[in-house]
mmCIF file of C-alpha atoms in Angstrom:
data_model
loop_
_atom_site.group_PDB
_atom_site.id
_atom_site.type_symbol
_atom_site.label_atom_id
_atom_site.label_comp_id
_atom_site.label_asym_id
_atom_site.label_seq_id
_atom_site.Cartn_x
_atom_site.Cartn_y
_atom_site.Cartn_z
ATOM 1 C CA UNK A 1 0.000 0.000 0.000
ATOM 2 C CA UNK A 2 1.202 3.455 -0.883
ATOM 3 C CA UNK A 3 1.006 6.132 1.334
ATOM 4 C CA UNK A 4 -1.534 9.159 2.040
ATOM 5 C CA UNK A 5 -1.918 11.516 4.741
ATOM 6 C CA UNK A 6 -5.206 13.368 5.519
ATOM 7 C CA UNK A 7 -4.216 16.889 7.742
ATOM 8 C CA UNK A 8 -7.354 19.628 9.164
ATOM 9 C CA UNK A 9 -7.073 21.932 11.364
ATOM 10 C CA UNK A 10 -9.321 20.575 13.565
ATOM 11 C CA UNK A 11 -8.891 17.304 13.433
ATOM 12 C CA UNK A 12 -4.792 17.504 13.725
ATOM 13 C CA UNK A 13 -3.993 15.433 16.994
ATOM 14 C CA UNK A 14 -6.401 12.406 15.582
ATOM 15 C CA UNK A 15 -5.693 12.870 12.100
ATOM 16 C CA UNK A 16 -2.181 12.914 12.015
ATOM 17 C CA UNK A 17 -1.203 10.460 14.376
ATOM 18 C CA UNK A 18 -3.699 8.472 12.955
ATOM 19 C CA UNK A 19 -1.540 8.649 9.544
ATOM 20 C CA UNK A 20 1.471 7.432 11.544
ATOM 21 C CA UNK A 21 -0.070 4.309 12.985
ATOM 22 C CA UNK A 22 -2.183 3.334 10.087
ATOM 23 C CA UNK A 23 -0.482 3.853 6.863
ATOM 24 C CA UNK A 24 2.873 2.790 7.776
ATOM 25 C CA UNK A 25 3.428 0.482 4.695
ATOM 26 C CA UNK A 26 5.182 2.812 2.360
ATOM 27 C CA UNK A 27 7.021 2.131 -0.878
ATOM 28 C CA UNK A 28 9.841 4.911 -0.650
ATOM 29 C CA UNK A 29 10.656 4.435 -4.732
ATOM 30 C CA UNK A 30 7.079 5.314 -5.371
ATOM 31 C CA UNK A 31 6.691 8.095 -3.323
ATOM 32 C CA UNK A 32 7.494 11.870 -4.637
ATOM 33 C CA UNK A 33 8.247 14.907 -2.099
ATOM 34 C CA UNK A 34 7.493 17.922 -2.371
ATOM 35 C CA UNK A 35 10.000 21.011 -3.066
ATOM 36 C CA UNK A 36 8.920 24.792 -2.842
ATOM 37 C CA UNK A 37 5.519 23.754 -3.124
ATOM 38 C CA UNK A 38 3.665 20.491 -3.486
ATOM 39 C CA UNK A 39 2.855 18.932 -6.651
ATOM 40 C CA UNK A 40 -1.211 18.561 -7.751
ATOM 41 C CA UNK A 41 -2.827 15.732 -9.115
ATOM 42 C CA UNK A 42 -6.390 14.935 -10.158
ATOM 43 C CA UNK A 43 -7.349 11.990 -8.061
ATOM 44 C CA UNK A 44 -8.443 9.636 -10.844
ATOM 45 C CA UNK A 45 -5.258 9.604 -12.087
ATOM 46 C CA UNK A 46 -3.664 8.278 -8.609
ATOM 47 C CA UNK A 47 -6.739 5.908 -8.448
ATOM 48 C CA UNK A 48 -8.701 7.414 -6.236
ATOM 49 C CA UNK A 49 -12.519 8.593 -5.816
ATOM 50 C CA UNK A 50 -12.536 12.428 -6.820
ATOM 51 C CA UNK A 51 -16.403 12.704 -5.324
ATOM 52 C CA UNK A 52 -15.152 10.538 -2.004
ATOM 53 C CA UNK A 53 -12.685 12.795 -1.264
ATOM 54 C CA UNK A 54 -14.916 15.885 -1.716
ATOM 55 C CA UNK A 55 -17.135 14.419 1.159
ATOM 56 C CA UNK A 56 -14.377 13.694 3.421
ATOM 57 C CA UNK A 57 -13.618 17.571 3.179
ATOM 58 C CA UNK A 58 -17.002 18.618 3.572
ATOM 59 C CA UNK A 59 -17.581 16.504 6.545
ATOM 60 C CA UNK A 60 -14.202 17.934 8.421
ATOM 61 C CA UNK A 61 -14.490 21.615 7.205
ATOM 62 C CA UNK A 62 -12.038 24.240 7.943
ATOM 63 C CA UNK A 63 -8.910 23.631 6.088
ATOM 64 C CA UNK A 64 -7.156 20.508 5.219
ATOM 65 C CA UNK A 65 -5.476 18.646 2.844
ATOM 66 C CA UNK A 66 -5.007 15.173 1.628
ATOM 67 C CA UNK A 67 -1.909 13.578 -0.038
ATOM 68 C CA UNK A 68 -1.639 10.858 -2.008
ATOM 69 C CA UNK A 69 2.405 9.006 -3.337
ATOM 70 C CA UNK A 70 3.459 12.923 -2.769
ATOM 71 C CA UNK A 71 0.935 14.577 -4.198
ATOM 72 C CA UNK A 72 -2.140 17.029 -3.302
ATOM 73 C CA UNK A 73 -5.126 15.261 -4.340
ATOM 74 C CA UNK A 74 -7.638 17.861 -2.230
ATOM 75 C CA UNK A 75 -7.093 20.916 -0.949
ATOM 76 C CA UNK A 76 -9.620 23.030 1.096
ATOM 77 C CA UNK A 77 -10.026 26.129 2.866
ATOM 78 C CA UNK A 78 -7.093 28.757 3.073
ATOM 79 C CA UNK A 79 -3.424 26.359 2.980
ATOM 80 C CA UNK A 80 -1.383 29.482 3.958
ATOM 81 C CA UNK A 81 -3.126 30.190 6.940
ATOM 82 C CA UNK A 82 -0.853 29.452 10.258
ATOM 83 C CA UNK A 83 -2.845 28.400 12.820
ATOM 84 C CA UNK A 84 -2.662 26.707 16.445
ATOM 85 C CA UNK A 85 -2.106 22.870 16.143
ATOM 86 C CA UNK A 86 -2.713 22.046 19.804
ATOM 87 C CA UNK A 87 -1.434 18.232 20.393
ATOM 88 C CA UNK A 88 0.555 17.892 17.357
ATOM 89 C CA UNK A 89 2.876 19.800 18.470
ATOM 90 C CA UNK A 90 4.234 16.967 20.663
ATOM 91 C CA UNK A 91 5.037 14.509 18.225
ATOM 92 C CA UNK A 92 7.437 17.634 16.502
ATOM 93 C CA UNK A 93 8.794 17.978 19.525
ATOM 94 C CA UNK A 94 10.259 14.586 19.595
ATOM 95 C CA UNK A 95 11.344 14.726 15.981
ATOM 96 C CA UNK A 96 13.497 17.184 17.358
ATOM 97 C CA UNK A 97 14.774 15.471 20.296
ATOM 98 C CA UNK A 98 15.877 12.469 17.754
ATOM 99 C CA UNK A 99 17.921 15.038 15.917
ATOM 100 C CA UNK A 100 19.773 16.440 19.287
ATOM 101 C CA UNK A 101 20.358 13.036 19.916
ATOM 102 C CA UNK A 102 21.951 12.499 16.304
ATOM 103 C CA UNK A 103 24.121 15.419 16.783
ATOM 104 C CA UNK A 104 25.251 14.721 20.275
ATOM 105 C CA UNK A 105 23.585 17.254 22.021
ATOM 106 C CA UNK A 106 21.864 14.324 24.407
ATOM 107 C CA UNK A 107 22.777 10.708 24.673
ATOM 108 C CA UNK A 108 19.620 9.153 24.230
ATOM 109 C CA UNK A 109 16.219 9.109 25.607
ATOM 110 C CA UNK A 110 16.673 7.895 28.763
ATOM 111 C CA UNK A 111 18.934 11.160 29.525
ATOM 112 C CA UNK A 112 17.703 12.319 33.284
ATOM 113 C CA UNK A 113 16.243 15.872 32.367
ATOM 114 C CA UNK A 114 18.493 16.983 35.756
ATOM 115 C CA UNK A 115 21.455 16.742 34.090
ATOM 116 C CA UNK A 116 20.309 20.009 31.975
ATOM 117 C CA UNK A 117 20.471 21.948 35.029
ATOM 118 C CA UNK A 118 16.605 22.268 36.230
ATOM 119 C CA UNK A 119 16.205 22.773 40.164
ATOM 120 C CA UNK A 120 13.988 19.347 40.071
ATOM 121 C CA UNK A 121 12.653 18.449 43.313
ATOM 122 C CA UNK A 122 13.739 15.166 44.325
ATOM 123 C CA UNK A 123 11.355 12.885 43.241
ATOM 124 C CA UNK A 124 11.795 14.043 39.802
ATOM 125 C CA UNK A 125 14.782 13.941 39.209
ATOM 126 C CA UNK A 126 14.546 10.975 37.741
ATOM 127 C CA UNK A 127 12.515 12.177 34.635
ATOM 128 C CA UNK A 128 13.905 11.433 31.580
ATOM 129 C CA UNK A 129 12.903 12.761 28.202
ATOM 130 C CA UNK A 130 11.070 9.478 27.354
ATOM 131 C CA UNK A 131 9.265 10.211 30.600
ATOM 132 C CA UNK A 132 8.104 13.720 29.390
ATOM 133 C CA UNK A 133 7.532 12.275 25.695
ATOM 134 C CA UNK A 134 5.162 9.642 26.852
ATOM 135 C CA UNK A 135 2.847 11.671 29.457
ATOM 136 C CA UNK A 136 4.896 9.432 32.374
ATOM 137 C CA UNK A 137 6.905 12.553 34.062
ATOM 138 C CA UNK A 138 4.835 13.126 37.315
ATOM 139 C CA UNK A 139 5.810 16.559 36.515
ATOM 140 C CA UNK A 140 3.994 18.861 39.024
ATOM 141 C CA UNK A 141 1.991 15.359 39.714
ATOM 142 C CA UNK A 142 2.403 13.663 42.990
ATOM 143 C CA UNK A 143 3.880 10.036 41.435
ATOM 144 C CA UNK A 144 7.288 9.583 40.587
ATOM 145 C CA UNK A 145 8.366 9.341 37.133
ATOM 146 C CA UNK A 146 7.074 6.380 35.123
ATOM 147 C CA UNK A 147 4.375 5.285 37.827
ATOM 148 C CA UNK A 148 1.731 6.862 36.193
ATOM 149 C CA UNK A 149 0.479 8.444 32.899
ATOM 150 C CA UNK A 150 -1.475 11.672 32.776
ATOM 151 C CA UNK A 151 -2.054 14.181 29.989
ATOM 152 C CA UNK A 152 0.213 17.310 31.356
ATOM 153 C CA UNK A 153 0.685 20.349 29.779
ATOM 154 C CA UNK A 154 3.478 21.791 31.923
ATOM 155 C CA UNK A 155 5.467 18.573 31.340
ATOM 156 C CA UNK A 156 5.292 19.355 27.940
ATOM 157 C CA UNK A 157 6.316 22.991 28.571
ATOM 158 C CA UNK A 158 8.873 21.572 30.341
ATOM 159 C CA UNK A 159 9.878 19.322 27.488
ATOM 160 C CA UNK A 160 9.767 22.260 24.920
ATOM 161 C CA UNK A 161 12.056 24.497 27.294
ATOM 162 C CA UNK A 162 14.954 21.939 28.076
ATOM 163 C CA UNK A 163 15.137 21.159 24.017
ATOM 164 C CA UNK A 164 15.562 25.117 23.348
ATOM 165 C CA UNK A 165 17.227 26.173 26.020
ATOM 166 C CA UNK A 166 19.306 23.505 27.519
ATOM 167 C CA UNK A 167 19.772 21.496 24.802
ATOM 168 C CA UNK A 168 20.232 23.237 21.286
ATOM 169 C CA UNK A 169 20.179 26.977 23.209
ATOM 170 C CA UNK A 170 18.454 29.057 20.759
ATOM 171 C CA UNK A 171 14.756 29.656 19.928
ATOM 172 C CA UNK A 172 12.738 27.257 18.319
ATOM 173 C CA UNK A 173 12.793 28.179 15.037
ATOM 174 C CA UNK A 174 16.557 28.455 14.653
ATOM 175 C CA UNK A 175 16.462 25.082 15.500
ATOM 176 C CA UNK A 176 14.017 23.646 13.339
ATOM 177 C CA UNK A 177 14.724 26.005 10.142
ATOM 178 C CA UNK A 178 18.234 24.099 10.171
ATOM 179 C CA UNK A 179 19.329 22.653 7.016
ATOM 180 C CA UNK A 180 20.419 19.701 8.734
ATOM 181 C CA UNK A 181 16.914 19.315 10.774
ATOM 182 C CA UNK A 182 13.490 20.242 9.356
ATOM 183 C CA UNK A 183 15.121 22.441 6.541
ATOM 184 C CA UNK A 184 15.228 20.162 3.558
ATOM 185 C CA UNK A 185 11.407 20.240 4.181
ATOM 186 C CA UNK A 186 11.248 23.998 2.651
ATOM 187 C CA UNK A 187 8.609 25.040 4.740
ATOM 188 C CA UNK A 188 6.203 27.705 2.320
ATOM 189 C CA UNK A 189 4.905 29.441 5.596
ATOM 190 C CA UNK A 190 7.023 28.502 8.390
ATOM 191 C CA UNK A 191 6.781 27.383 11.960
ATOM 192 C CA UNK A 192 5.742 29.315 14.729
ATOM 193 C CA UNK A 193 6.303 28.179 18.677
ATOM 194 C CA UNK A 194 5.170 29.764 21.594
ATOM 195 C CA UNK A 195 6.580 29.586 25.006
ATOM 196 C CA UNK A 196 4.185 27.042 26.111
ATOM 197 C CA UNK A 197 5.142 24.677 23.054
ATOM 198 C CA UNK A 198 2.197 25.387 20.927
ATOM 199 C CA UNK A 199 3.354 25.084 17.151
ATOM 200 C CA UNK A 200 1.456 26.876 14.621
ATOM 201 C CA UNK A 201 1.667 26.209 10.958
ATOM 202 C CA UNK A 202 -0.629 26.077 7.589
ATOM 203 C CA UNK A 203 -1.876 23.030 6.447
ATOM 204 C CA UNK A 204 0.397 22.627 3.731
ATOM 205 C CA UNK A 205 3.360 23.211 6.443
ATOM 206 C CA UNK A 206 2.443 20.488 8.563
ATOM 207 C CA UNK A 207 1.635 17.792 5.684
ATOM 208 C CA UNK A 208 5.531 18.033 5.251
ATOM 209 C CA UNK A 209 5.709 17.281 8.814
ATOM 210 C CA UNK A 210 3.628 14.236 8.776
ATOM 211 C CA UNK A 211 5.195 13.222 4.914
ATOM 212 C CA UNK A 212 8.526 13.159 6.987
ATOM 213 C CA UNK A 213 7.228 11.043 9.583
ATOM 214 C CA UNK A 214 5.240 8.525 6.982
ATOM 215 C CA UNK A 215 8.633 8.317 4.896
ATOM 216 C CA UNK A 216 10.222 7.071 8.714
ATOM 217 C CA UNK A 217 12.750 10.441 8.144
ATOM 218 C CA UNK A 218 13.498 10.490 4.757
ATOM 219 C CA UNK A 219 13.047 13.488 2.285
ATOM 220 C CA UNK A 220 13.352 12.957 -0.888
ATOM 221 C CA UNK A 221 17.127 11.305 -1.802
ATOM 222 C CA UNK A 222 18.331 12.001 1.398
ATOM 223 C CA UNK A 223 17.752 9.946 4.918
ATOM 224 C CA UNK A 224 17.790 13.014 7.230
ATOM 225 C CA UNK A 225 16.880 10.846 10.791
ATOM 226 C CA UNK A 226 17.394 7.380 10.636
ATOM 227 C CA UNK A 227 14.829 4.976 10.461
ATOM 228 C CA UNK A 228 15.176 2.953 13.661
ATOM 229 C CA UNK A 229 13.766 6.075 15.569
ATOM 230 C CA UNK A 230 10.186 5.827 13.315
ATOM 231 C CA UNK A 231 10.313 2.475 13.383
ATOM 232 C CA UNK A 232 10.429 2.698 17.494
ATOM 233 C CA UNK A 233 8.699 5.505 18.508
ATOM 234 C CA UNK A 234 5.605 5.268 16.225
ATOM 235 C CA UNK A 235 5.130 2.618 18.760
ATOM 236 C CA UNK A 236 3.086 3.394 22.237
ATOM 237 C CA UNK A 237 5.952 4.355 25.196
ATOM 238 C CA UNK A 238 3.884 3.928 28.012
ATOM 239 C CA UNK A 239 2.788 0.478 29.592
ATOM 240 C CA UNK A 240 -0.925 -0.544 28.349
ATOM 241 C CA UNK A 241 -1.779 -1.242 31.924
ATOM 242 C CA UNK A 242 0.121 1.593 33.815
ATOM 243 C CA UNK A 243 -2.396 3.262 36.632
ATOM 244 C CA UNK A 244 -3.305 6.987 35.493
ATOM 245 C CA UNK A 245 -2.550 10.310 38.091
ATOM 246 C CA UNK A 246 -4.533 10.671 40.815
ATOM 247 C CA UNK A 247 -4.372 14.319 40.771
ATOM 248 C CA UNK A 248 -5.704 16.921 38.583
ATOM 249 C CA UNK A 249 -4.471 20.452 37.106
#
């Protein structure tokens, strides 16, 4: 099976990590990439249902996009508009992480985030950045790292500010423009990051993103993260039957 990714607005967190558990059977020589801007095709020709896809987009709404071998097959709503991408943003941030790791910057996952300098309180110092990656910190919860999983914002903060500014020290998009990171992808509108690591981009940004991740880090010719990280980490981190927090932000 070829690959095809389906991106909204709305629907990002599902949607897109949806694309990297389902269609993970790829045929690399088959599949085109993009370069300044993505390559159109009617759907027929690419063997898919033209009037299908038209309902897909009409039951989502807002903007999206859906990509087919490497090319747009249907585009709706406004494709340069950078907006908020909530959860997605996670996933990113551990694309990153793999690259730090490539270039040295940390020595794997399992890298204690206390040895970045953070004044952790005792019972985390423990975390590690597969901790924060899979919702397992116990940041400002009361379990220790990996006894529990709960969905936590300020771990991810947390996450987002030891990458930046412990890690590759300099903003995020420094870091991510870099032609030996996320630059090959030749972003059309760029990414945006706030301080509490909400990424914004357009729809036809974060297909890229997600065409990346489908490929298992390759962009077109080039392998720019290896594939044992995709291969891995598309894979859940936390324990099926691990108990959830018993507090609440």
């Amino acid at each position: 099976m070829r690959g095809r990714i389906v991106l909204n607005d709305y629907f990002a967190a599902i949607v897109v990590m949806g694309v990297m558990l389902i269609f993970t059977r790829v045929c690399p020589a088959e599949n085109v990439f993009a370069g300044a801007a993505w390559e159109k095709r009617d759907p027929a020709a690419l063997g898919i249902d033209g009037i299908a896809l038209d309902r897909v987009a009409e039951e989502l709404g807002g903007r999206g996009c859906i990509v087919k071998d490497g090319y747009v097959v249907k585009a709706w709503g406004d494709q340069a508009e950078v907006r908020d991408w909530a959860s997605s943003a996670k996933p990113v941030l551990s694309t990153l992480l793999f690259f730090a790791i490539e270039e040295g910057l940390v020595k794997n996952v399992d890298q204690p985030i206390a040895e970045f300098g953070w004044p952790l309180i005792d019972k985390d110092k423990s975390m590690t950045f597969r901790h924060l990656g899979a919702m397992t910190g116990g940041y400002a919860r009361p379990e220790a790292p990996g006894a529990a999983w709960a969905y936590n914002d300020f771990a991810i903060q947390l996450y987002q500010k030891t990458l930046f500014e412990k890690v590759f020290k300099t903003d995020a998009k420094t870091v991510a423009d870099d032609p030996k990171r996320l630059g090959p992808l030749q972003f059309e509108d760029g990414l945006k990051w706030s301080s509490k690591a909400r990424l914004s981009a357009s729809p036809r940004d974060f297909a890229r993103i997600a065409w990346l991740w489908l490929n298992k880090g390759r962009w077109g010719d080039k392998q720019i993260l290896p594939q044992r990280y995709f291969d891995e980490y598309c894979k859940p981190q936390a324990q099926k039957d691990i108990a959830l927090s018993d507090d609440k932000i």
